[in-house]
CSV table of C-alpha atoms in Angstrom, one decimal:
chain,number,residue,atom,x,y,z
A,1,UNK,CA,33.6,67.5,82.7
A,2,UNK,CA,35.6,65.7,84.8
A,3,UNK,CA,36.2,67.2,88.5
A,4,UNK,CA,39.7,67.1,89.9
A,5,UNK,CA,39.8,65.9,93.4
A,6,UNK,CA,42.4,66.3,96.2
A,7,UNK,CA,41.6,64.1,99.3
A,8,UNK,CA,41.5,64.7,102.9
A,9,UNK,CA,41.6,61.1,104.0
A,10,UNK,CA,41.7,58.1,102.1
A,11,UNK,CA,40.2,58.0,98.8
A,12,UNK,CA,40.7,57.3,95.1
A,13,UNK,CA,42.0,60.4,93.8
A,14,UNK,CA,44.1,62.0,91.1
A,15,UNK,CA,46.4,63.6,93.6
A,16,UNK,CA,47.9,61.6,96.7
A,17,UNK,CA,48.4,63.0,99.9
A,18,UNK,CA,48.9,61.4,103.4
A,19,UNK,CA,46.0,59.4,104.4
A,20,UNK,CA,45.4,60.6,108.1
A,21,UNK,CA,45.0,64.1,109.9
A,22,UNK,CA,46.1,65.4,113.2
A,23,UNK,CA,43.3,65.0,115.7
A,24,UNK,CA,42.9,66.0,119.2
A,25,UNK,CA,39.8,64.7,121.4
A,26,UNK,CA,38.5,66.3,124.3
A,27,UNK,CA,36.3,64.2,126.7
A,28,UNK,CA,33.9,67.3,127.4
A,29,UNK,CA,32.7,70.3,125.3
A,30,UNK,CA,33.8,72.5,128.1
A,31,UNK,CA,37.4,71.5,127.8
A,32,UNK,CA,37.8,73.6,124.4
A,33,UNK,CA,39.6,76.5,123.8
A,34,UNK,CA,39.8,78.3,120.8
A,35,UNK,CA,37.9,77.4,117.9
A,36,UNK,CA,40.6,76.6,115.7
A,37,UNK,CA,44.2,77.8,116.5
A,38,UNK,CA,45.7,74.9,118.0
A,39,UNK,CA,49.2,73.8,118.8
A,40,UNK,CA,48.9,70.2,117.0
A,41,UNK,CA,52.5,69.2,117.5
A,42,UNK,CA,51.5,66.3,120.2
A,43,UNK,CA,48.3,65.3,118.5
A,44,UNK,CA,47.6,61.8,117.2
A,45,UNK,CA,47.0,60.6,113.7
A,46,UNK,CA,43.6,59.8,112.8
A,47,UNK,CA,42.4,58.0,109.8
A,48,UNK,CA,39.9,59.9,107.5
A,49,UNK,CA,37.5,58.3,107.2
A,50,UNK,CA,37.9,56.8,110.3
A,51,UNK,CA,35.5,55.9,113.4
A,52,UNK,CA,36.7,56.9,117.0
A,53,UNK,CA,35.2,54.0,118.7
A,54,UNK,CA,37.2,51.4,116.4
A,55,UNK,CA,40.5,53.4,116.7
A,56,UNK,CA,40.4,53.7,120.6
A,57,UNK,CA,38.8,56.6,121.3
A,58,UNK,CA,35.7,55.8,123.6
A,59,UNK,CA,33.4,52.8,123.5
A,60,UNK,CA,30.4,52.0,121.0
A,61,UNK,CA,27.0,51.9,122.6
A,62,UNK,CA,24.2,50.2,121.3
A,63,UNK,CA,20.9,51.9,122.3
A,64,UNK,CA,17.3,51.4,120.6
A,65,UNK,CA,14.8,54.1,121.7
A,66,UNK,CA,16.7,55.3,124.7
A,67,UNK,CA,19.3,58.3,124.4
A,68,UNK,CA,22.4,57.1,125.3
A,69,UNK,CA,22.9,60.1,128.3
A,70,UNK,CA,19.9,59.1,130.1
A,71,UNK,CA,22.0,57.9,133.1
A,72,UNK,CA,23.8,61.3,133.4
A,73,UNK,CA,21.6,64.0,132.0
A,74,UNK,CA,17.8,64.7,132.2
A,75,UNK,CA,16.8,64.7,128.7
A,76,UNK,CA,15.7,68.4,127.5
A,77,UNK,CA,15.7,69.2,123.5
A,78,UNK,CA,17.4,70.8,122.0
A,79,UNK,CA,20.2,70.5,124.7
A,80,UNK,CA,22.8,67.9,125.3
A,81,UNK,CA,25.1,66.9,127.7
A,82,UNK,CA,28.5,68.5,128.0
A,83,UNK,CA,30.0,65.7,130.0
A,84,UNK,CA,31.1,62.9,128.0
A,85,UNK,CA,30.1,64.9,124.8
A,86,UNK,CA,33.6,64.0,123.1
A,87,UNK,CA,34.7,66.5,120.8
A,88,UNK,CA,37.5,65.6,117.9
A,89,UNK,CA,39.5,68.5,116.5
A,90,UNK,CA,41.2,67.9,113.1
A,91,UNK,CA,43.8,69.9,111.4
A,92,UNK,CA,45.8,69.5,107.9
A,93,UNK,CA,47.7,71.6,105.6
A,94,UNK,CA,47.1,71.1,101.9
A,95,UNK,CA,48.5,72.5,98.7
A,96,UNK,CA,46.0,73.8,96.4
A,97,UNK,CA,47.0,72.5,92.5
A,98,UNK,CA,48.1,75.3,90.4
A,99,UNK,CA,45.8,74.2,87.5
A,100,UNK,CA,42.9,75.1,90.1
A,101,UNK,CA,43.1,78.9,89.7
A,102,UNK,CA,40.2,80.3,88.4
A,103,UNK,CA,38.0,77.5,89.4
A,104,UNK,CA,35.3,77.2,92.2
A,105,UNK,CA,36.7,74.8,94.8
A,106,UNK,CA,34.5,72.9,97.2
A,107,UNK,CA,35.0,70.8,100.5
A,108,UNK,CA,33.1,67.5,100.5
A,109,UNK,CA,32.5,65.7,103.8
A,110,UNK,CA,30.5,62.3,103.0
A,111,UNK,CA,29.0,61.7,106.5
A,112,UNK,CA,30.0,63.1,109.7
A,113,UNK,CA,28.6,62.3,113.5
A,114,UNK,CA,27.1,64.0,114.8
A,115,UNK,CA,27.8,67.5,113.3
A,116,UNK,CA,30.8,69.6,112.3
A,117,UNK,CA,32.2,73.2,112.4
A,118,UNK,CA,34.7,74.1,109.4
A,119,UNK,CA,37.4,76.6,109.2
A,120,UNK,CA,39.9,77.4,106.1
A,121,UNK,CA,43.0,79.3,107.2
A,122,UNK,CA,41.4,80.7,110.4
A,123,UNK,CA,38.1,81.6,108.8
A,124,UNK,CA,35.0,80.1,109.9
A,125,UNK,CA,33.3,78.7,106.9
A,126,UNK,CA,30.2,77.0,107.8
A,127,UNK,CA,28.2,74.3,110.1
A,128,UNK,CA,26.5,70.9,109.2
A,129,UNK,CA,24.8,68.1,110.7
A,130,UNK,CA,22.7,64.9,109.8
A,131,UNK,CA,25.3,61.8,110.4
A,132,UNK,CA,24.3,60.1,107.2
A,133,UNK,CA,24.2,63.1,104.7
A,134,UNK,CA,26.9,64.5,102.8
A,135,UNK,CA,27.7,67.9,103.2
A,136,UNK,CA,29.7,70.2,100.9
A,137,UNK,CA,31.2,73.6,101.4
A,138,UNK,CA,31.9,76.5,98.7
A,139,UNK,CA,35.5,77.4,100.1
A,140,UNK,CA,37.1,79.5,97.1
A,141,UNK,CA,37.2,82.9,98.7
A,142,UNK,CA,38.7,81.0,102.0
A,143,UNK,CA,41.8,79.6,99.9
A,144,UNK,CA,45.2,81.2,98.9
A,145,UNK,CA,47.8,80.1,96.6
A,146,UNK,CA,50.5,77.2,98.1
A,147,UNK,CA,49.7,75.6,101.7
A,148,UNK,CA,46.2,76.3,103.0
A,149,UNK,CA,45.0,74.8,106.9
A,150,UNK,CA,41.9,73.1,106.8
A,151,UNK,CA,40.2,72.9,110.4
A,152,UNK,CA,37.1,71.1,111.4
A,153,UNK,CA,35.3,69.9,114.9
A,154,UNK,CA,33.1,67.0,115.3
A,155,UNK,CA,31.1,66.6,118.2
A,156,UNK,CA,29.5,63.2,119.6
A,157,UNK,CA,26.2,64.8,120.2
A,158,UNK,CA,24.3,67.7,118.8
A,159,UNK,CA,20.7,68.7,118.9
A,160,UNK,CA,20.2,66.5,116.1
A,161,UNK,CA,20.9,63.9,118.0
A,162,UNK,CA,17.4,63.7,119.4
A,163,UNK,CA,16.1,62.9,115.8
A,164,UNK,CA,18.7,59.9,115.2
A,165,UNK,CA,17.4,57.7,118.1
A,166,UNK,CA,17.6,54.6,116.0
A,167,UNK,CA,17.9,50.9,116.7
A,168,UNK,CA,22.0,50.9,116.0
A,169,UNK,CA,25.6,51.2,117.6
A,170,UNK,CA,26.3,54.9,118.2
A,171,UNK,CA,29.5,55.6,116.6
A,172,UNK,CA,31.2,59.2,116.1
A,173,UNK,CA,33.7,60.9,114.0
A,174,UNK,CA,34.0,60.9,110.0
A,175,UNK,CA,32.2,57.8,108.3
A,176,UNK,CA,32.7,58.4,104.6
A,177,UNK,CA,35.3,59.9,102.1
A,178,UNK,CA,36.2,63.5,102.4
A,179,UNK,CA,37.8,65.5,99.7
A,180,UNK,CA,38.2,68.8,97.8
A,181,UNK,CA,37.3,69.2,94.2
A,182,UNK,CA,37.4,72.2,91.5
A,183,UNK,CA,34.8,72.7,88.7
A,184,UNK,CA,34.9,75.5,86.0
A,185,UNK,CA,32.3,78.7,87.4
A,186,UNK,CA,30.2,78.1,84.4
A,187,UNK,CA,29.6,74.4,83.4
A,188,UNK,CA,26.5,72.2,82.1
A,189,UNK,CA,25.7,69.1,84.1
A,190,UNK,CA,24.4,66.1,82.5
A,191,UNK,CA,23.0,63.9,85.3
A,192,UNK,CA,21.5,60.3,84.6
A,193,UNK,CA,20.8,57.7,87.3
A,194,UNK,CA,20.5,54.0,85.5
A,195,UNK,CA,20.1,51.1,88.1
A,196,UNK,CA,19.9,47.2,87.4
A,197,UNK,CA,16.9,45.9,88.5
A,198,UNK,CA,17.3,42.9,91.3
A,199,UNK,CA,15.2,39.8,91.9
A,200,UNK,CA,12.5,41.8,93.9
A,201,UNK,CA,11.3,43.8,90.5
A,202,UNK,CA,7.7,43.8,89.7
A,203,UNK,CA,6.7,45.5,86.7
A,204,UNK,CA,3.7,47.7,87.6
A,205,UNK,CA,2.3,50.3,89.7
A,206,UNK,CA,0.3,50.0,92.8
A,207,UNK,CA,-0.8,51.9,95.8
A,208,UNK,CA,0.9,51.3,99.0
A,209,UNK,CA,1.2,52.2,102.4
A,210,UNK,CA,4.1,51.6,104.6
A,211,UNK,CA,5.1,48.7,102.6
A,212,UNK,CA,1.8,46.8,101.8
A,213,UNK,CA,-0.7,47.2,99.4
A,214,UNK,CA,-3.8,49.3,100.1
A,215,UNK,CA,-7.4,50.0,99.0
A,216,UNK,CA,-8.3,53.1,97.1
A,217,UNK,CA,-11.7,54.7,96.2
A,218,UNK,CA,-10.7,56.5,93.1
A,219,UNK,CA,-8.0,56.3,90.6
A,220,UNK,CA,-7.1,58.4,87.4
A,221,UNK,CA,-5.2,56.8,84.6
A,222,UNK,CA,-4.0,59.2,82.0
A,223,UNK,CA,-1.9,60.0,78.7
A,224,UNK,CA,0.4,62.5,79.2
A,225,UNK,CA,-1.5,64.6,76.7
A,226,UNK,CA,-3.8,64.6,79.8
A,227,UNK,CA,-6.6,62.7,78.4
A,228,UNK,CA,-7.6,59.5,80.1
A,229,UNK,CA,-10.1,57.5,82.4
A,230,UNK,CA,-11.1,58.2,86.2
A,231,UNK,CA,-12.4,55.1,88.1
A,232,UNK,CA,-14.5,55.6,91.1
A,233,UNK,CA,-15.5,52.7,93.4
A,234,UNK,CA,-18.7,52.6,95.5
A,235,UNK,CA,-16.4,50.4,98.0
A,236,UNK,CA,-12.6,50.4,98.5
A,237,UNK,CA,-10.8,48.6,95.8
A,238,UNK,CA,-7.2,47.3,95.1
A,239,UNK,CA,-5.6,48.2,91.4
A,240,UNK,CA,-2.6,48.4,89.6
A,241,UNK,CA,-1.4,49.6,86.1
A,242,UNK,CA,1.4,47.8,84.2
A,243,UNK,CA,2.7,47.9,80.6
A,244,UNK,CA,2.7,44.3,80.7
A,245,UNK,CA,-0.1,41.9,79.4
A,246,UNK,CA,-2.1,40.3,82.3
A,247,UNK,CA,-1.5,36.9,80.6
A,248,UNK,CA,2.1,37.0,80.7
A,249,UNK,CA,2.3,37.8,84.5
A,250,UNK,CA,-0.4,35.1,85.1
A,251,UNK,CA,1.7,32.3,82.9
A,252,UNK,CA,3.5,31.0,85.9
A,253,UNK,CA,2.7,30.7,89.3
A,254,UNK,CA,6.1,31.1,90.9
A,255,UNK,CA,7.5,34.8,92.3
A,256,UNK,CA,10.3,34.1,90.1
A,257,UNK,CA,8.5,33.8,86.8
A,258,UNK,CA,6.9,37.3,87.2
A,259,UNK,CA,10.3,38.8,88.0
A,260,UNK,CA,11.6,37.6,85.0
A,261,UNK,CA,13.3,39.6,81.9
A,262,UNK,CA,11.0,37.1,79.9
A,263,UNK,CA,8.0,39.2,80.8
A,264,UNK,CA,7.9,41.4,77.6
A,265,UNK,CA,6.4,44.9,77.7
A,266,UNK,CA,3.6,45.8,75.7
A,267,UNK,CA,2.8,49.2,73.8
A,268,UNK,CA,-0.3,49.7,75.7
A,269,UNK,CA,-1.4,50.2,79.5
A,270,UNK,CA,-3.4,47.7,81.4
A,271,UNK,CA,-5.4,48.8,84.4
A,272,UNK,CA,-6.1,45.7,86.6
A,273,UNK,CA,-9.0,46.0,89.3
A,274,UNK,CA,-9.2,43.4,92.3
A,275,UNK,CA,-12.0,43.6,94.7
A,276,UNK,CA,-10.9,41.5,97.9
A,277,UNK,CA,-12.3,40.9,101.4
A,278,UNK,CA,-10.5,39.8,104.5
A,279,UNK,CA,-10.0,35.9,103.9
A,280,UNK,CA,-9.8,36.3,100.3
A,281,UNK,CA,-5.9,36.8,99.9
A,282,UNK,CA,-2.5,36.0,100.7
A,283,UNK,CA,-2.1,36.9,104.2
A,284,UNK,CA,1.7,35.9,105.1
A,285,UNK,CA,2.5,36.4,108.6
A,286,UNK,CA,-0.8,36.3,109.9
A,287,UNK,CA,-4.3,34.5,110.2
A,288,UNK,CA,-7.9,36.3,109.3
A,289,UNK,CA,-10.3,36.2,112.4
A,290,UNK,CA,-13.0,33.3,111.8
A,291,UNK,CA,-15.8,35.7,111.3
A,292,UNK,CA,-14.2,37.8,108.9
A,293,UNK,CA,-13.6,34.6,106.6
A,294,UNK,CA,-15.5,33.9,103.4
A,295,UNK,CA,-15.2,31.2,100.9
A,296,UNK,CA,-13.0,31.7,98.1
A,297,UNK,CA,-14.7,32.5,94.8
A,298,UNK,CA,-15.7,35.3,92.2
A,299,UNK,CA,-17.5,38.2,93.9
A,300,UNK,CA,-18.9,41.5,92.0
A,301,UNK,CA,-18.7,45.1,92.6
A,302,UNK,CA,-19.6,48.1,90.9
A,303,UNK,CA,-17.3,51.1,89.8
A,304,UNK,CA,-17.8,53.9,87.7
A,305,UNK,CA,-15.7,54.7,84.6
A,306,UNK,CA,-15.5,58.8,83.7
A,307,UNK,CA,-13.6,60.2,80.8
A,308,UNK,CA,-11.4,62.9,81.9
A,309,UNK,CA,-9.4,65.9,80.9
A,310,UNK,CA,-6.5,66.8,83.1
A,311,UNK,CA,-5.2,70.4,83.0
A,312,UNK,CA,-1.5,69.3,83.1
A,313,UNK,CA,0.2,66.3,81.7
A,314,UNK,CA,-0.1,63.8,84.6
A,315,UNK,CA,0.5,59.7,84.3
A,316,UNK,CA,-1.2,58.5,87.2
A,317,UNK,CA,-3.3,60.0,90.2
A,318,UNK,CA,-4.6,57.7,93.5
A,319,UNK,CA,-6.7,58.4,96.3
């Protein structure tokens, strides 16, 4: 079912309305009065989505591992300073389409930094924080026929800011599209995610830890029926499982060949075990200490293979 959308800001929508909302900016939380009932005749227009710091409100601040308020406030989680905790109050009147009668209506906010409070027609709807995740509210019960007033407040800092202390510019406000949409109260979802493979694709499964290969002592490789094999090594080993012939992967030495669509699937699973020691492997960006270097060559090791029957369908289990 195609959902219908009415925009609060700039978006590709079915129903077009002005792409800005009235906004009032306060420098400090203490400067706020009533939560939603403002006279907005003298307020500025703010694009939505739109970042305060690039629209003339405040300055972008870059920080890595330090909190930006350290020069004015003693860090005290979960408390944040009142001073310079800028607050933006947004208000907009919209008309709800007649054909949405009887449907459930949702407000979608794609990204708000650092948090937000939402009111519909003066009734508090909800709260959200997490500057890079979307927030959705079911606002059906708060709406009325005809014009409706949507109001929300955005704060520069909140307790969640303590968890978002990463290496980037600190920017506030609404960063992604905001809109309303309606759907039937009863519906069926058919969700499918299909992605294109990029040149980094490598067609196999391997244990990883923080982005690099890691050794294991046990691997269970089973059919969806639950039957399969368990591999246990006397010492740690590296392994991978793939639905490609090992010969096809080893046809060329270049990375481009291994990431090519010319590598064809086969109807069985290869389990590949590599025993490696320091110095007998590619080590980009570093050097192995001399006392750990050993000559290149073939090295034998022992591992045990057991037949297994799992209690539930599992394809791969790694420890």
